[in-house]
PDB file of C-alpha atoms in Angstrom:
ATOM      1  CA  MET T 129     -24.483 -22.862   8.228  1.00 86.00           C
ATOM      2  CA  ILE T 130     -24.293 -19.962   5.692  1.00 93.00           C
ATOM      3  CA  GLY T 131     -24.692 -21.190   2.040  1.00 92.00           C
ATOM      4  CA  ARG T 132     -22.813 -20.351  -1.233  1.00 93.00           C
ATOM      5  CA  SER T 133     -25.596 -18.217  -2.559  1.00 94.00           C
ATOM      6  CA  GLU T 134     -26.033 -16.193   0.676  1.00 95.00           C
ATOM      7  CA  ILE T 135     -22.019 -15.536   0.693  1.00 96.00           C
ATOM      8  CA  ILE T 136     -21.890 -14.376  -2.909  1.00 96.00           C
ATOM      9  CA  ASP T 137     -25.137 -12.321  -2.565  1.00 96.00           C
ATOM     10  CA  THR T 138     -24.175 -10.627   0.839  1.00 95.00           C
ATOM     11  CA  ALA T 139     -20.759  -9.931  -0.325  1.00 96.00           C
ATOM     12  CA  LEU T 140     -21.477  -8.404  -3.698  1.00 96.00           C
ATOM     13  CA  ALA T 141     -24.374  -6.352  -2.409  1.00 95.00           C
ATOM     14  CA  ALA T 142     -22.196  -5.036   0.224  1.00 94.00           C
ATOM     15  CA  LEU T 143     -19.738  -3.932  -2.189  1.00 95.00           C
ATOM     16  CA  ARG T 144     -22.332  -2.253  -4.463  1.00 94.00           C
ATOM     17  CA  GLN T 145     -23.773  -0.309  -1.235  1.00 93.00           C
ATOM     18  CA  TYR T 146     -20.348   0.549   0.269  1.00 91.00           C
ATOM     19  CA  GLY T 147     -18.015   0.536  -2.706  1.00 90.00           C
ATOM     20  CA  GLU T 148     -17.032   3.166  -5.064  1.00 87.00           C
ATOM     21  CA  SER T 149     -20.490   3.290  -6.635  1.00 85.00           C
ATOM     22  CA  GLY T 150     -21.912   3.861  -3.056  1.00 85.00           C
ATOM     23  CA  ASP T 151     -20.544   5.637   0.133  1.00 82.00           C
ATOM     24  CA  SER T 152     -16.830   4.276  -0.353  1.00 84.00           C
ATOM     25  CA  SER T 153     -16.914   3.192   3.085  1.00 85.00           C
ATOM     26  CA  PHE T 154     -16.419  -0.725   2.220  1.00 90.00           C
ATOM     27  CA  GLU T 155     -13.405  -2.160   4.117  1.00 91.00           C
ATOM     28  CA  CYS T 156     -13.715  -5.972   3.372  1.00 94.00           C
ATOM     29  CA  ILE T 157     -16.073  -9.126   3.627  1.00 96.00           C
ATOM     30  CA  GLY T 158     -14.985 -11.431   6.577  1.00 95.00           C
ATOM     31  CA  LEU T 159     -16.109 -15.082   6.669  1.00 96.00           C
ATOM     32  CA  LEU T 160     -15.889 -17.586   9.629  1.00 94.00           C
ATOM     33  CA  ALA T 161     -15.289 -21.020   8.477  1.00 93.00           C
ATOM     34  CA  ASP T 162     -14.931 -24.145  10.566  1.00 88.00           C
ATOM     35  CA  GLY T 163     -13.862 -27.638   9.401  1.00 81.00           C
ATOM     36  CA  SER T 164     -17.041 -28.137   7.226  1.00 87.00           C
ATOM     37  CA  SER T 165     -18.927 -25.003   6.604  1.00 92.00           C
ATOM     38  CA  VAL T 166     -19.039 -21.083   6.600  1.00 95.00           C
ATOM     39  CA  ARG T 167     -20.936 -20.121   9.843  1.00 91.00           C
ATOM     40  CA  GLY T 168     -20.513 -16.469   9.946  1.00 92.00           C
ATOM     41  CA  ILE T 169     -20.264 -13.534   7.768  1.00 94.00           C
ATOM     42  CA  LYS T 170     -19.639  -9.648   8.325  1.00 90.00           C
ATOM     43  CA  THR T 171     -19.220  -6.417   6.264  1.00 90.00           C
ATOM     44  CA  TYR T 172     -16.618  -4.087   7.806  1.00 87.00           C
ATOM     45  CA  ARG T 173     -16.992  -0.394   6.863  1.00 84.00           C
ATOM     46  CA  LEU T 174     -14.460   2.373   7.556  1.00 78.00           C
ATOM     47  CA  TYR T 175     -15.984   5.530   8.728  1.00 65.00           C
ATOM     48  CA  GLN T 176     -12.908   7.820   7.928  1.00 58.00           C
ATOM     49  CA  LYS T 177     -13.406   6.651   4.159  1.00 47.00           C
ATOM     50  CA  ALA T 178     -17.298   7.429   4.106  1.00 42.00           C
ATOM     51  CA  SER T 179     -18.691  10.305   2.129  1.00 40.00           C
ATOM     52  CA  PHE T 180     -20.988  10.783   5.461  1.00 33.00           C
ATOM     53  CA  LEU T 181     -18.127  11.201   7.654  1.00 36.00           C
ATOM     54  CA  ARG T 182     -19.160  14.763   8.738  1.00 37.00           C
ATOM     55  CA  ALA T 183     -22.534  13.469   9.596  1.00 33.00           C
ATOM     56  CA  VAL T 184     -21.133  10.954  12.036  1.00 39.00           C
ATOM     57  CA  GLU T 185     -21.405  11.785  15.702  1.00 49.00           C
ATOM     58  CA  LEU T 186     -19.270   9.987  18.292  1.00 51.00           C
ATOM     59  CA  GLY T 187     -21.639   7.797  20.209  1.00 58.00           C
ATOM     60  CA  GLU T 188     -21.820   7.595  24.084  1.00 58.00           C
ATOM     61  CA  ALA T 189     -19.233   4.657  24.038  1.00 54.00           C
ATOM     62  CA  GLU T 190     -16.572   6.237  21.880  1.00 55.00           C
ATOM     63  CA  SER T 191     -16.856   9.737  23.807  1.00 60.00           C
ATOM     64  CA  ALA T 192     -16.601   7.746  26.964  1.00 58.00           C
ATOM     65  CA  LEU T 193     -13.536   6.093  25.681  1.00 57.00           C
ATOM     66  CA  CYS T 194     -11.728   9.382  24.439  1.00 59.00           C
ATOM     67  CA  GLU T 195     -12.685  11.119  27.709  1.00 63.00           C
ATOM     68  CA  ARG T 196     -11.067   8.165  29.751  1.00 60.00           C
ATOM     69  CA  LYS T 197      -8.017   7.966  27.573  1.00 66.00           C
ATOM     70  CA  GLN T 198      -7.063  11.769  27.231  1.00 69.00           C
ATOM     71  CA  GLY T 199      -3.812  10.950  28.359  1.00 72.00           C
ATOM     72  CA  PHE T 200      -3.449   7.893  25.903  1.00 78.00           C
ATOM     73  CA  LEU T 201      -4.718   9.981  23.072  1.00 75.00           C
ATOM     74  CA  SER T 202      -2.196  12.995  23.883  1.00 81.00           C
ATOM     75  CA  HIS T 203       0.864  10.799  23.862  1.00 87.00           C
ATOM     76  CA  PRO T 204       3.237  11.601  21.014  1.00 89.00           C
ATOM     77  CA  HIS T 205       3.477   8.156  19.786  1.00 92.00           C
ATOM     78  CA  VAL T 206      -0.351   7.451  19.627  1.00 89.00           C
ATOM     79  CA  LYS T 207      -3.044   8.307  16.851  1.00 84.00           C
ATOM     80  CA  ILE T 208      -6.482   7.027  15.906  1.00 79.00           C
ATOM     81  CA  PHE T 209      -6.054   4.341  13.088  1.00 81.00           C
ATOM     82  CA  ASP T 210      -9.755   3.487  12.582  1.00 76.00           C
ATOM     83  CA  LEU T 211     -13.156   4.135  13.637  1.00 73.00           C
ATOM     84  CA  SER T 212     -15.183   1.545  12.075  1.00 72.00           C
ATOM     85  CA  GLU T 213     -18.556  -0.488  12.015  1.00 70.00           C
ATOM     86  CA  PHE T 214     -19.437  -3.976  11.052  1.00 68.00           C
ATOM     87  CA  GLU T 215     -22.582  -5.906  10.711  1.00 67.00           C
ATOM     88  CA  GLY T 216     -23.004  -9.564  11.048  1.00 56.00           C
ATOM     89  CA  SER T 217     -25.461 -11.848   9.223  1.00 52.00           C
ATOM     90  CA  ASP T 218     -27.879 -11.619  12.066  1.00 58.00           C
ATOM     91  CA  GLY T 219     -28.065  -7.986  12.118  1.00 66.00           C
ATOM     92  CA  GLU T 220     -25.775  -7.229  14.901  1.00 69.00           C
ATOM     93  CA  ARG T 221     -23.989  -4.055  14.546  1.00 74.00           C
ATOM     94  CA  ALA T 222     -20.852  -2.999  16.582  1.00 76.00           C
ATOM     95  CA  LYS T 223     -18.398  -0.511  16.390  1.00 76.00           C
ATOM     96  CA  ARG T 224     -14.328  -0.542  17.025  1.00 78.00           C
ATOM     97  CA  ILE T 225     -11.707   2.197  17.707  1.00 79.00           C
ATOM     98  CA  VAL T 226      -8.230   1.069  16.753  1.00 85.00           C
ATOM     99  CA  PHE T 227      -4.994   3.128  17.554  1.00 87.00           C
ATOM    100  CA  SER T 228      -1.710   2.863  16.153  1.00 90.00           C
ATOM    101  CA  VAL T 229       1.423   3.126  18.091  1.00 93.00           C
ATOM    102  CA  ARG T 230       4.703   4.381  16.643  1.00 93.00           C
ATOM    103  CA  ARG T 231       7.353   1.728  16.284  1.00 94.00           C
ATOM    104  CA  ASP T 232      10.167   3.758  14.839  1.00 94.00           C
ATOM    105  CA  VAL T 233      11.351   4.734  18.402  1.00 95.00           C
ATOM    106  CA  PRO T 234      13.032   2.616  21.033  1.00 95.00           C
ATOM    107  CA  SER T 235      10.548  -0.083  22.390  1.00 96.00           C
ATOM    108  CA  ALA T 236      10.614   1.312  25.975  1.00 95.00           C
ATOM    109  CA  GLU T 237       9.130   4.606  24.263  1.00 95.00           C
ATOM    110  CA  SER T 238       6.394   2.475  22.523  1.00 95.00           C
ATOM    111  CA  TYR T 239       5.672   0.420  25.730  1.00 95.00           C
ATOM    112  CA  GLU T 240       4.843   3.591  27.615  1.00 94.00           C
ATOM    113  CA  ALA T 241       2.150   4.564  25.345  1.00 92.00           C
ATOM    114  CA  VAL T 242       0.796   1.064  25.210  1.00 93.00           C
ATOM    115  CA  ARG T 243       0.445   0.656  29.043  1.00 92.00           C
ATOM    116  CA  MET T 244      -1.373   4.081  29.066  1.00 89.00           C
ATOM    117  CA  PHE T 245      -4.133   2.518  27.071  1.00 89.00           C
ATOM    118  CA  PHE T 246      -4.985   0.424  30.197  1.00 87.00           C
ATOM    119  CA  ASP T 247      -4.792   3.372  32.624  1.00 80.00           C
ATOM    120  CA  GLY T 248      -8.270   4.075  34.441  1.00 68.00           C
ATOM    121  CA  GLY T 249      -9.917   0.967  33.917  1.00 67.00           C
ATOM    122  CA  GLU T 250      -9.933  -2.635  34.997  1.00 68.00           C
ATOM    123  CA  HIS T 251      -8.037  -4.540  32.564  1.00 77.00           C
ATOM    124  CA  ARG T 252      -6.729  -8.047  33.885  1.00 84.00           C
ATOM    125  CA  CYS T 253      -5.150  -8.537  30.536  1.00 92.00           C
ATOM    126  CA  ALA T 254      -2.666  -5.542  30.608  1.00 93.00           C
ATOM    127  CA  ASP T 255       0.267  -7.912  32.042  1.00 94.00           C
ATOM    128  CA  THR T 256      -0.426 -10.647  29.372  1.00 95.00           C
ATOM    129  CA  VAL T 257      -0.510  -7.807  26.573  1.00 96.00           C
ATOM    130  CA  MET T 258       3.117  -6.472  27.797  1.00 96.00           C
ATOM    131  CA  ASN T 259       4.555  -9.972  28.310  1.00 97.00           C
ATOM    132  CA  ILE T 260       3.560 -11.139  24.707  1.00 97.00           C
ATOM    133  CA  ALA T 261       5.128  -7.816  23.526  1.00 97.00           C
ATOM    134  CA  LYS T 262       8.502  -8.547  25.319  1.00 97.00           C
ATOM    135  CA  LEU T 263       8.578 -11.955  23.951  1.00 98.00           C
ATOM    136  CA  THR T 264       7.951 -10.979  20.323  1.00 97.00           C
ATOM    137  CA  GLU T 265      10.486  -8.040  20.487  1.00 97.00           C
ATOM    138  CA  GLU T 266      13.081 -10.469  22.124  1.00 97.00           C
ATOM    139  CA  THR T 267      12.340 -13.125  19.287  1.00 97.00           C
ATOM    140  CA  LEU T 268      11.837 -10.880  16.188  1.00 96.00           C
ATOM    141  CA  SER T 269      12.890  -7.556  16.789  1.00 95.00           C
ATOM    142  CA  PRO T 270      15.515  -6.548  19.419  1.00 96.00           C
ATOM    143  CA  GLY T 271      14.868  -2.811  20.467  1.00 96.00           C
ATOM    144  CA  LYS T 272      11.432  -2.368  18.550  1.00 96.00           C
ATOM    145  CA  SER T 273       8.238  -2.746  20.023  1.00 96.00           C
ATOM    146  CA  PRO T 274       6.063  -5.257  17.836  1.00 97.00           C
ATOM    147  CA  VAL T 275       2.775  -3.573  19.007  1.00 97.00           C
ATOM    148  CA  VAL T 276       1.121  -2.289  15.861  1.00 96.00           C
ATOM    149  CA  GLN T 277      -2.203  -1.353  16.790  1.00 95.00           C
ATOM    150  CA  ILE T 278      -4.571  -1.527  20.082  1.00 94.00           C
ATOM    151  CA  GLY T 279      -8.305  -1.000  20.379  1.00 89.00           C
ATOM    152  CA  ALA T 280     -11.535  -1.712  21.792  1.00 83.00           C
ATOM    153  CA  GLU T 281     -15.139  -2.752  20.333  1.00 82.00           C
ATOM    154  CA  TYR T 282     -18.271  -1.712  21.611  1.00 76.00           C
ATOM    155  CA  ASP T 283     -21.895  -3.271  21.157  1.00 73.00           C
ATOM    156  CA  ARG T 284     -24.817  -1.185  20.245  1.00 69.00           C
ATOM    157  CA  SER T 285     -25.715  -0.372  23.930  1.00 68.00           C
ATOM    158  CA  GLY T 286     -22.058   1.274  24.157  1.00 66.00           C
ATOM    159  CA  ARG T 287     -20.536  -1.345  26.524  1.00 71.00           C
ATOM    160  CA  GLU T 288     -16.873  -2.303  25.840  1.00 74.00           C
ATOM    161  CA  ARG T 289     -16.995  -5.825  24.980  1.00 80.00           C
ATOM    162  CA  GLU T 290     -13.473  -6.687  23.453  1.00 87.00           C
ATOM    163  CA  ILE T 291      -9.839  -5.324  23.777  1.00 92.00           C
ATOM    164  CA  LYS T 292      -7.934  -5.988  20.700  1.00 94.00           C
ATOM    165  CA  VAL T 293      -4.127  -5.971  20.239  1.00 97.00           C
ATOM    166  CA  TYR T 294      -2.271  -6.671  17.220  1.00 97.00           C
ATOM    167  CA  TYR T 295       1.532  -7.464  16.980  1.00 98.00           C
ATOM    168  CA  SER T 296       3.885  -7.374  14.079  1.00 97.00           C
ATOM    169  CA  LEU T 297       5.935 -10.836  13.228  1.00 97.00           C
ATOM    170  CA  ASN T 298       8.385  -9.247  10.533  1.00 96.00           C
ATOM    171  CA  ARG T 299      12.136  -9.614  11.632  1.00 95.00           C
ATOM    172  CA  CYS T 300      13.572  -6.015  12.177  1.00 95.00           C
ATOM    173  CA  ARG T 301      17.076  -5.212  13.004  1.00 94.00           C
ATOM    174  CA  ASP T 302      16.269  -2.545  15.426  1.00 93.00           C
ATOM    175  CA  PHE T 303      13.589   0.209  15.871  1.00 94.00           C
ATOM    176  CA  ARG T 304      15.276   2.149  12.882  1.00 92.00           C
ATOM    177  CA  ASP T 305      14.405  -0.758  10.557  1.00 91.00           C
ATOM    178  CA  LEU T 306      10.883   0.315   9.469  1.00 86.00           C
ATOM    179  CA  TYR T 307       9.362  -2.754   7.803  1.00 88.00           C
ATOM    180  CA  GLY T 308      11.654  -5.669   8.239  1.00 91.00           C
ATOM    181  CA  VAL T 309      11.350  -8.772   6.493  1.00 94.00           C
ATOM    182  CA  PRO T 310       8.309 -11.442   6.633  1.00 92.00           C
ATOM    183  CA  SER T 311       8.911 -14.537   8.646  1.00 91.00           C
ATOM    184  CA  ALA T 312       8.071 -17.998   7.211  1.00 94.00           C
ATOM    185  CA  TYR T 313       5.842 -19.980   9.617  1.00 94.00           C
ATOM    186  CA  GLY T 314       8.588 -22.611  10.357  1.00 93.00           C
ATOM    187  CA  GLU T 315      10.568 -19.760  12.003  1.00 94.00           C
ATOM    188  CA  LEU T 316       7.644 -18.840  14.049  1.00 95.00           C
ATOM    189  CA  SER T 317       6.641 -22.173  15.351  1.00 91.00           C
ATOM    190  CA  GLU T 318       8.517 -22.223  18.647  1.00 93.00           C
ATOM    191  CA  TYR T 319       7.472 -18.616  19.311  1.00 95.00           C
ATOM    192  CA  LEU T 320       4.006 -19.281  18.739  1.00 94.00           C
ATOM    193  CA  ARG T 321       3.948 -22.043  21.131  1.00 93.00           C
ATOM    194  CA  GLU T 322       5.327 -19.981  23.610  1.00 95.00           C
ATOM    195  CA  THR T 323       2.758 -17.318  22.921  1.00 95.00           C
ATOM    196  CA  VAL T 324      -0.321 -19.424  23.183  1.00 93.00           C
ATOM    197  CA  GLY T 325       1.045 -20.843  26.409  1.00 93.00           C
ATOM    198  CA  LEU T 326       1.206 -17.256  27.802  1.00 94.00           C
ATOM    199  CA  LEU T 327      -2.624 -16.867  27.129  1.00 93.00           C
ATOM    200  CA  GLY T 328      -3.250 -20.390  28.616  1.00 91.00           C
ATOM    201  CA  PHE T 329      -3.790 -22.427  25.564  1.00 90.00           C
ATOM    202  CA  ASP T 330      -2.667 -26.124  25.480  1.00 82.00           C
ATOM    203  CA  GLY T 331       0.092 -27.292  23.085  1.00 75.00           C
ATOM    204  CA  SER T 332      -2.529 -28.761  20.465  1.00 79.00           C
ATOM    205  CA  VAL T 333      -3.354 -25.450  19.225  1.00 83.00           C
ATOM    206  CA  THR T 334       0.059 -25.012  17.563  1.00 85.00           C
ATOM    207  CA  GLU T 335       0.046 -28.597  16.184  1.00 84.00           C
ATOM    208  CA  SER T 336      -3.424 -27.921  14.314  1.00 84.00           C
ATOM    209  CA  PHE T 337      -2.026 -24.455  13.057  1.00 90.00           C
ATOM    210  CA  ASP T 338       0.995 -26.305  11.712  1.00 90.00           C
ATOM    211  CA  ARG T 339      -1.057 -28.414   9.309  1.00 88.00           C
ATOM    212  CA  GLU T 340      -3.035 -25.650   7.842  1.00 90.00           C
ATOM    213  CA  ALA T 341       0.000 -23.433   7.774  1.00 93.00           C
ATOM    214  CA  ARG T 342       1.692 -25.610   5.238  1.00 91.00           C
ATOM    215  CA  VAL T 343      -1.264 -25.304   2.910  1.00 92.00           C
ATOM    216  CA  ILE T 344      -1.778 -21.473   3.575  1.00 94.00           C
ATOM    217  CA  GLU T 345       1.848 -20.686   2.550  1.00 94.00           C
ATOM    218  CA  ARG T 346       1.623 -22.958  -0.741  1.00 92.00           C
ATOM    219  CA  PHE T 347      -0.779 -20.534  -1.855  1.00 93.00           C
ATOM    220  CA  GLY T 348       1.211 -17.303  -1.721  1.00 93.00           C
ATOM    221  CA  TYR T 349       0.576 -16.139   1.798  1.00 96.00           C
ATOM    222  CA  HIS T 350       2.770 -15.352   4.443  1.00 95.00           C
ATOM    223  CA  PRO T 351       2.223 -14.850   8.222  1.00 96.00           C
ATOM    224  CA  THR T 352       2.481 -11.168   9.109  1.00 96.00           C
ATOM    225  CA  ILE T 353       0.585 -10.290  12.305  1.00 97.00           C
ATOM    226  CA  ILE T 354      -0.924 -11.828  15.588  1.00 97.00           C
ATOM    227  CA  GLY T 355      -4.049 -10.608  17.026  1.00 97.00           C
ATOM    228  CA  ILE T 356      -5.533 -11.326  20.225  1.00 97.00           C
ATOM    229  CA  ASN T 357      -9.101 -10.434  21.410  1.00 94.00           C
ATOM    230  CA  PHE T 358      -9.749 -10.397  25.231  1.00 94.00           C
ATOM    231  CA  LYS T 359     -13.448 -10.674  26.202  1.00 89.00           C
ATOM    232  CA  LYS T 360     -14.453 -11.477  29.754  1.00 84.00           C
ATOM    233  CA  ASP T 361     -13.443 -15.077  30.257  1.00 86.00           C
ATOM    234  CA  ILE T 362     -12.906 -15.734  26.527  1.00 92.00           C
ATOM    235  CA  THR T 363      -9.592 -15.322  24.637  1.00 94.00           C
ATOM    236  CA  GLU T 364      -9.414 -15.401  20.943  1.00 94.00           C
ATOM    237  CA  PHE T 365      -5.892 -15.895  19.249  1.00 95.00           C
ATOM    238  CA  LYS T 366      -5.359 -15.249  15.757  1.00 96.00           C
ATOM    239  CA  LEU T 367      -2.511 -15.639  13.327  1.00 97.00           C
ATOM    240  CA  TYR T 368      -2.910 -13.432   9.988  1.00 97.00           C
ATOM    241  CA  TYR T 369      -1.331 -14.047   6.723  1.00 97.00           C
ATOM    242  CA  LEU T 370      -1.528 -11.819   3.700  1.00 96.00           C
ATOM    243  CA  PHE T 371      -1.464 -12.344   0.181  1.00 96.00           C
ATOM    244  CA  ALA T 372       2.018 -11.843  -1.160  1.00 92.00           C
ATOM    245  CA  GLY T 373       1.847 -13.275  -4.606  1.00 88.00           C
ATOM    246  CA  ASN T 374       0.932 -12.366  -8.499  1.00 88.00           C
ATOM    247  CA  ARG T 375      -2.067 -13.021 -10.802  1.00 88.00           C
ATOM    248  CA  GLU T 376      -1.006 -16.518 -11.537  1.00 89.00           C
ATOM    249  CA  ASP T 377      -0.488 -17.271  -7.900  1.00 90.00           C
ATOM    250  CA  TYR T 378      -3.893 -16.125  -7.262  1.00 92.00           C
ATOM    251  CA  LYS T 379      -5.443 -17.876 -10.242  1.00 89.00           C
ATOM    252  CA  ARG T 380      -4.040 -21.029  -8.543  1.00 91.00           C
ATOM    253  CA  VAL T 381      -5.977 -20.262  -5.325  1.00 92.00           C
ATOM    254  CA  CYS T 382      -9.164 -20.218  -7.417  1.00 89.00           C
ATOM    255  CA  ALA T 383      -8.504 -22.982  -9.324  1.00 90.00           C
ATOM    256  CA  GLU T 384      -7.924 -25.397  -6.399  1.00 91.00           C
ATOM    257  CA  GLY T 385     -10.943 -23.870  -4.535  1.00 91.00           C
ATOM    258  CA  TYR T 386      -8.973 -22.987  -1.576  1.00 92.00           C
ATOM    259  CA  PRO T 387     -10.077 -22.557   0.923  1.00 93.00           C
ATOM    260  CA  PHE T 388     -13.598 -23.457   0.257  1.00 92.00           C
ATOM    261  CA  SER T 389     -12.473 -27.028  -1.123  1.00 89.00           C
ATOM    262  CA  ARG T 390     -11.979 -28.103   2.569  1.00 87.00           C
ATOM    263  CA  LEU T 391     -15.563 -27.426   3.212  1.00 87.00           C
ATOM    264  CA  GLY T 392     -17.106 -29.594   0.454  1.00 83.00           C
ATOM    265  CA  ASP T 393     -18.840 -29.436  -2.815  1.00 84.00           C
ATOM    266  CA  ASP T 394     -21.628 -27.194  -1.500  1.00 88.00           C
ATOM    267  CA  TYR T 395     -19.098 -24.283  -1.586  1.00 91.00           C
ATOM    268  CA  SER T 396     -17.820 -24.880  -5.037  1.00 88.00           C
ATOM    269  CA  GLY T 397     -16.812 -21.901  -7.187  1.00 90.00           C
ATOM    270  CA  VAL T 398     -17.293 -19.219  -4.506  1.00 93.00           C
ATOM    271  CA  GLY T 399     -13.726 -17.871  -4.703  1.00 93.00           C
ATOM    272  CA  ASP T 400     -14.229 -17.669  -8.569  1.00 92.00           C
ATOM    273  CA  GLU T 401     -17.605 -15.834  -8.307  1.00 94.00           C
ATOM    274  CA  LEU T 402     -16.303 -13.490  -5.773  1.00 95.00           C
ATOM    275  CA  PHE T 403     -13.161 -12.735  -7.932  1.00 94.00           C
ATOM    276  CA  ASP T 404     -15.414 -11.955 -10.871  1.00 93.00           C
ATOM    277  CA  GLY T 405     -17.402  -9.725  -8.704  1.00 95.00           C
ATOM    278  CA  GLY T 406     -14.367  -7.615  -7.741  1.00 95.00           C
ATOM    279  CA  LEU T 407     -13.378  -9.162  -4.332  1.00 96.00           C
ATOM    280  CA  PHE T 408     -10.161 -11.301  -3.497  1.00 96.00           C
ATOM    281  CA  LEU T 409      -8.830 -13.158  -0.593  1.00 97.00           C
ATOM    282  CA  LYS T 410      -6.498 -10.720   0.700  1.00 97.00           C
ATOM    283  CA  GLY T 411      -6.061 -12.229   4.250  1.00 97.00           C
ATOM    284  CA  ILE T 412      -6.364 -15.432   5.996  1.00 97.00           C
ATOM    285  CA  ALA T 413      -6.334 -15.832   9.868  1.00 96.00           C
ATOM    286  CA  GLN T 414      -6.022 -19.213  11.904  1.00 95.00           C
ATOM    287  CA  SER T 415      -8.214 -18.736  14.860  1.00 91.00           C
ATOM    288  CA  CYS T 416      -8.703 -20.505  17.989  1.00 91.00           C
ATOM    289  CA  VAL T 417     -10.618 -19.505  21.373  1.00 91.00           C
ATOM    290  CA  LEU T 418      -9.776 -20.242  24.999  1.00 90.00           C
ATOM    291  CA  HIS T 419     -13.174 -20.424  27.049  1.00 86.00           C
ATOM    292  CA  GLY T 420     -13.422 -21.753  30.448  1.00 74.00           C
ATOM    293  CA  GLY T 421      -9.974 -23.223  30.475  1.00 75.00           C
ATOM    294  CA  LYS T 422     -10.535 -25.337  27.342  1.00 81.00           C
ATOM    295  CA  SER T 423      -9.392 -24.552  23.703  1.00 80.00           C
ATOM    296  CA  SER T 424     -11.622 -24.781  20.887  1.00 84.00           C
ATOM    297  CA  GLY T 425     -11.891 -23.795  17.187  1.00 75.00           C
ATOM    298  CA  THR T 426      -8.332 -24.757  16.118  1.00 79.00           C
ATOM    299  CA  ASP T 427      -9.546 -25.563  12.836  1.00 83.00           C
ATOM    300  CA  ASP T 428     -11.256 -22.051  12.273  1.00 90.00           C
ATOM    301  CA  LEU T 429     -10.208 -19.986   9.452  1.00 94.00           C
ATOM    302  CA  ARG T 430     -11.348 -16.166   9.099  1.00 95.00           C
ATOM    303  CA  LEU T 431     -11.288 -15.095   5.427  1.00 97.00           C
ATOM    304  CA  TYR T 432     -11.007 -11.541   4.619  1.00 97.00           C
ATOM    305  CA  TYR T 433     -12.065 -10.404   1.156  1.00 97.00           C
ATOM    306  CA  PHE T 434     -10.979  -6.963  -0.092  1.00 97.00           C
ATOM    307  CA  ARG T 435     -11.318  -5.181  -3.469  1.00 95.00           C
ATOM    308  CA  VAL T 436      -9.345  -6.660  -6.106  1.00 94.00           C
ATOM    309  CA  PRO T 437      -6.151  -4.399  -6.723  1.00 91.00           C
ATOM    310  CA  ARG T 438      -5.200  -3.434 -10.014  1.00 85.00           C
ATOM    311  CA  GLN T 439      -1.973  -5.596 -10.227  1.00 83.00           C
ATOM    312  CA  LEU T 440      -4.273  -8.810  -9.786  1.00 87.00           C
ATOM    313  CA  LYS T 441      -6.499  -7.562 -12.552  1.00 77.00           C
ATOM    314  CA  ASN T 442      -3.870  -6.516 -15.379  1.00 62.00           C
ATOM    315  CA  SER T 443      -0.678  -8.509 -14.445  1.00 51.00           C
TER     316      SER T 443
END
């Protein structure tokens, strides 16, 4: 369990060290909350925004990845989106490389690039990734690939430990519709049920999601992306929401203490103090894990605190 003071001290220290008064590599603070406490905290940093970028050398892991994926990287629909680093409360450090895939082309062309990501490696998740892509396209964006990003995460020794894939949930008319329109959770419930089924989760996952989704949307957040992490015999499914409200909406988030109010009095005022320190809850992800054929963590929330934008400060 990570207490209230540790959350605030860690988050604001990271903002000072890596924010505008530091090396400008700060991306966000990530908190992992279960039904009763916060049990994880990470600082995410963006290499490409850091003042020390020129001093960064690709480690063995990243170099090996680029070497293995020359065909993928040279594909006209692919570019490196982010090379980033994060550090957990236990001192764990890891790197991730995420690639973006063009979506303003017919889905068949985007899918060609996505398949190339898996060339030259043993990736049992490749078929599942494509099956979920096609289900998402058929449901939400006919003719347009929903795969926004695909990437990998490495531990300090350079071993690939996770594959990460992200799919857009916006409704689009076709591939020429650049952004589409957001979907409400109620419009996605059947699709989510089918998606977690393809991953091997049982139906109770979406039942748990349903209850919390009503609360999340009430505070001005809307579902925008699903993310799936494949790690050996563990699969994690995340449904991401982004804040779409104004300053008054966010005042209500703080006034009602969400989401810390679900954790008890020990976390009272955390959201207010983080906001006063320059951080706001931009993203929320509902999360669940499949391990050994069993689902767990269906009440977990991942909370992403970014720097407060101007419109929330001044509106």
